Amino acid sequence: MMRQYELVERVQKYDPTADEALLNRAYVYAMRAHGNQKRASGAPYFSHPLEVAAILTDLKLDDATIVTALLHDVIEDTDATRAEIDQLFGPEIGALVDGLTKIKRLDLVSKKAEQAENFRKLLIAISSDIRVLLVKLADRLHNMRTLEHMKPESRKRVSEETLEIYAPLAGRMGMQALRDELEEHAFRWLNPEAYQTVTEKLHELRERNEGLVEEIEAALHKMLDDVGMKVEVSGREKKPYSVWSKMANKQISMEQLSDIYAFRVIVDTIDDCYRVLGVAHQTWRTVPGRFKDYISTPKQNNYQSIHTTVVGPRHQRVELQIRTRDMHSVAEYGVAAHALYKDARKVNGNGANGGSANGALSKSLVFTDKESGPYQWLRRLVETLLEGSNPEEFLEHTKLELFQDQVFCFTPKGRLIALPRGATPLDFAYAVHTDVGNAAVSAYVNGRHVPIDTRLRNGDEVEIKTSKTHTPPAAWESLVVTGRARSAIRRAARDAIRRQYAELGRRLLMSAFERIGESYSDERVKKVLPRLAHKSLDDLLAAVARNEVATEDVLRAVAPELAATARQAQQRVDEPSKAKGWLRLTRAATNKLRLGGASSSESDPPAARVRGIPIRGVKNDMPVLFEAGGAVPGDRIVGVLAPGEGIRVFQIHSPRLQEFEHERWIDVAWDVDPENPERFPALISVTAPNRPGTLAEIANVIGQSGGNIDNLKMLRRASDFTELRIGLEVWDLAHLNQIINGLKAKAVVSKVERVFE
Ligand code: MN
């Protein structure tokens, strides 16, 4: 195990300004925190964070990163807390360690391959500081190096995760060497036989082709020098895993693999790419069918390059990839290239504070590797930063804000859902499935019940509760940010209205049919659709509800001989003397109400009476509007058919009702479901003297009786008295009366009455 002073020396070797005391403190703290813990190999646990730190010293990283490496497992695996880390090592290191703890808690295992990309994005989003990812990759590398001590099933799981998530991430970050090593370990454990075969074969080839890479590099340089071109050339032998995956993907044998040697030629301009191609093809014989121009036709992921295969100096097939510097960074760093370089340019543009070197960090990240070193992108980033800007901004600008426009959340079963920032559980529900969105009634985030318009955060686990009978209200459109959710809500609201109108039309027809002793059925009406010039039953029913088609016309179409009877029946009903009689609760409806004495026996309907259109509640299966002043179960009510609006429901005493001719009145009846009670609107007027505390006392009475105040207006009628108009929501008439009586009993209230405006 590396000794304390050895670690400090290693860091000081590349960064003399590193904080020695800090490193020592972290070493001792981590060693004590892990105490007697052992690794699977039997080695002391502390050897692991120490090795991770050592890997990072090879990358010449700053002291904060090394300290983070030492501490990276203490929060999750020991008694240590974030607060303690903050206190002892400062909030910067605290945040870095916290990032690693968060990653560790993520279960990235055995997710489907198509989700791997999302998981990489999630890792990056959660990390927020590039050093968290660097420590994580070093952590993974050390775990892969020591994988032999794990149980076989863990080996497989960890190796799969490494291949799917971490190796591509390392590649994306431009850390090709790290990627190669991760892939090599994973390949070895996942497919030992293939690994052995490929490795042996590569070894054989290497011996046979000793010095070939250097030879080809030199040849390329020379022939391009001869035509006056300065280029960068890098050649490498393919690694076992990439050779293997190419063989597996293309179903070819090792012998057929022409591109075990691949060379990159990097030039300044697109024009140069074609010039290099011309020179290469002139010098070496080309292999037919291997030329691909991804410059004029980029791949879907924006990859651009010219690929060709030639027969090289030793009659060995050699693949050449020719590209510009920009194309190269996109190929190597993918999304990161855009974001990082964009950031770097932005910083550069600021131009302020040039050159004031910020000790540890800037120096530590200036790599001395050859130009083609694997951490080139980091070095280039640092160089760009050092050139014309304030190096202190380094941290800020290396923070990975690549995926700031996205959040990644999980279903309870672990499925990952990517959403735009600002998304709510409702967006999440629609992203899972439109049916889930349409039925969503409430949401739990990380086990906690939250409003359905809560903004989701990275890593949230979201559970959606659904109800089959639920329809998303049109207003929910404003609670979502995804187009998918928005259009689904719009569609659902439209469908609901269509259904409501069809149901209303059906009810109107049922009443009309019953009135002449006929029984209504959808089938009977469907048969006459062509005669009524409607394509579907729902269309026709909705037209009836909107008063565009008279019920009488439908009757006439279904049973012409009965149409005359229908007309007479209609006239009888419309006689004012009779009209009074049918404005009442039907017995059936009354029985459903939970009312005390609200249903008056004086108006019990005769048995032959036609049942009215059922009014279930505010959220009806039909379009129902409660008129000003409202109406509550127990009230006698009248409906008025309002074209385009549905049924307007009036309390029988509402003065507004008198504005409509009796012909337009329709028979309605309460049909409240006692299982799902709903509140109904009612308006009261309360007159009270202007004294402090009056309003509170009134509200208190209403609240204690279980009423809701929906609206409150003050009408100052006299200087010392105020009339309050209070919009209430109550269960029924008995409930409303209880509130009114409760208010009357208060000394501060001088007058209470129900009003209809
Ligand atoms: Mn670890």
PDB file of C-alpha atoms and ligand atoms in Angstrom, residues 39 45 48-49 52 69 72-73 77 104 136 139-140 142-143, ligand 1:
ATOM      1  CA  ARG A  39     -12.125  -5.637   0.254  1.00  0.00           C
ATOM      2  CA  TYR A  45     -10.494  -1.333   2.178  1.00  0.00           C
ATOM      3  CA  HIS A  48      -8.898   1.018  -2.844  1.00  0.00           C
ATOM      4  CA  PRO A  49      -9.346   4.795  -2.438  1.00  0.00           C
ATOM      5  CA  VAL A  52      -7.852   5.457  -7.115  1.00  0.00           C
ATOM      6  CA  ALA A  69     -10.443  10.197  -4.545  1.00  0.00           C
ATOM      7  CA  HIS A  72     -14.894   8.995  -2.402  1.00  0.00           C
ATOM      8  CA  ASP A  73     -16.418   6.057  -0.505  1.00  0.00           C
ATOM      9  CA  ASP A  77     -19.599   3.153   3.347  1.00  0.00           C
ATOM     10  CA  LYS A 104     -22.870   5.330  -6.237  1.00  0.00           C
ATOM     11  CA  LYS A 136     -15.579   7.930 -10.902  1.00  0.00           C
ATOM     12  CA  ASP A 139     -12.720   4.266  -9.245  1.00  0.00           C
ATOM     13  CA  ARG A 140     -14.216   2.039 -11.922  1.00  0.00           C
ATOM     14  CA  HIS A 142      -9.438   0.136 -10.107  1.00  0.00           C
ATOM     15  CA  ASN A 143     -12.527  -2.000  -9.495  1.00  0.00           C
TER      16      ASN A 143
HETATM   17 MN    MN B   1     -14.887   3.109  -4.801  1.00  0.00          MN
END
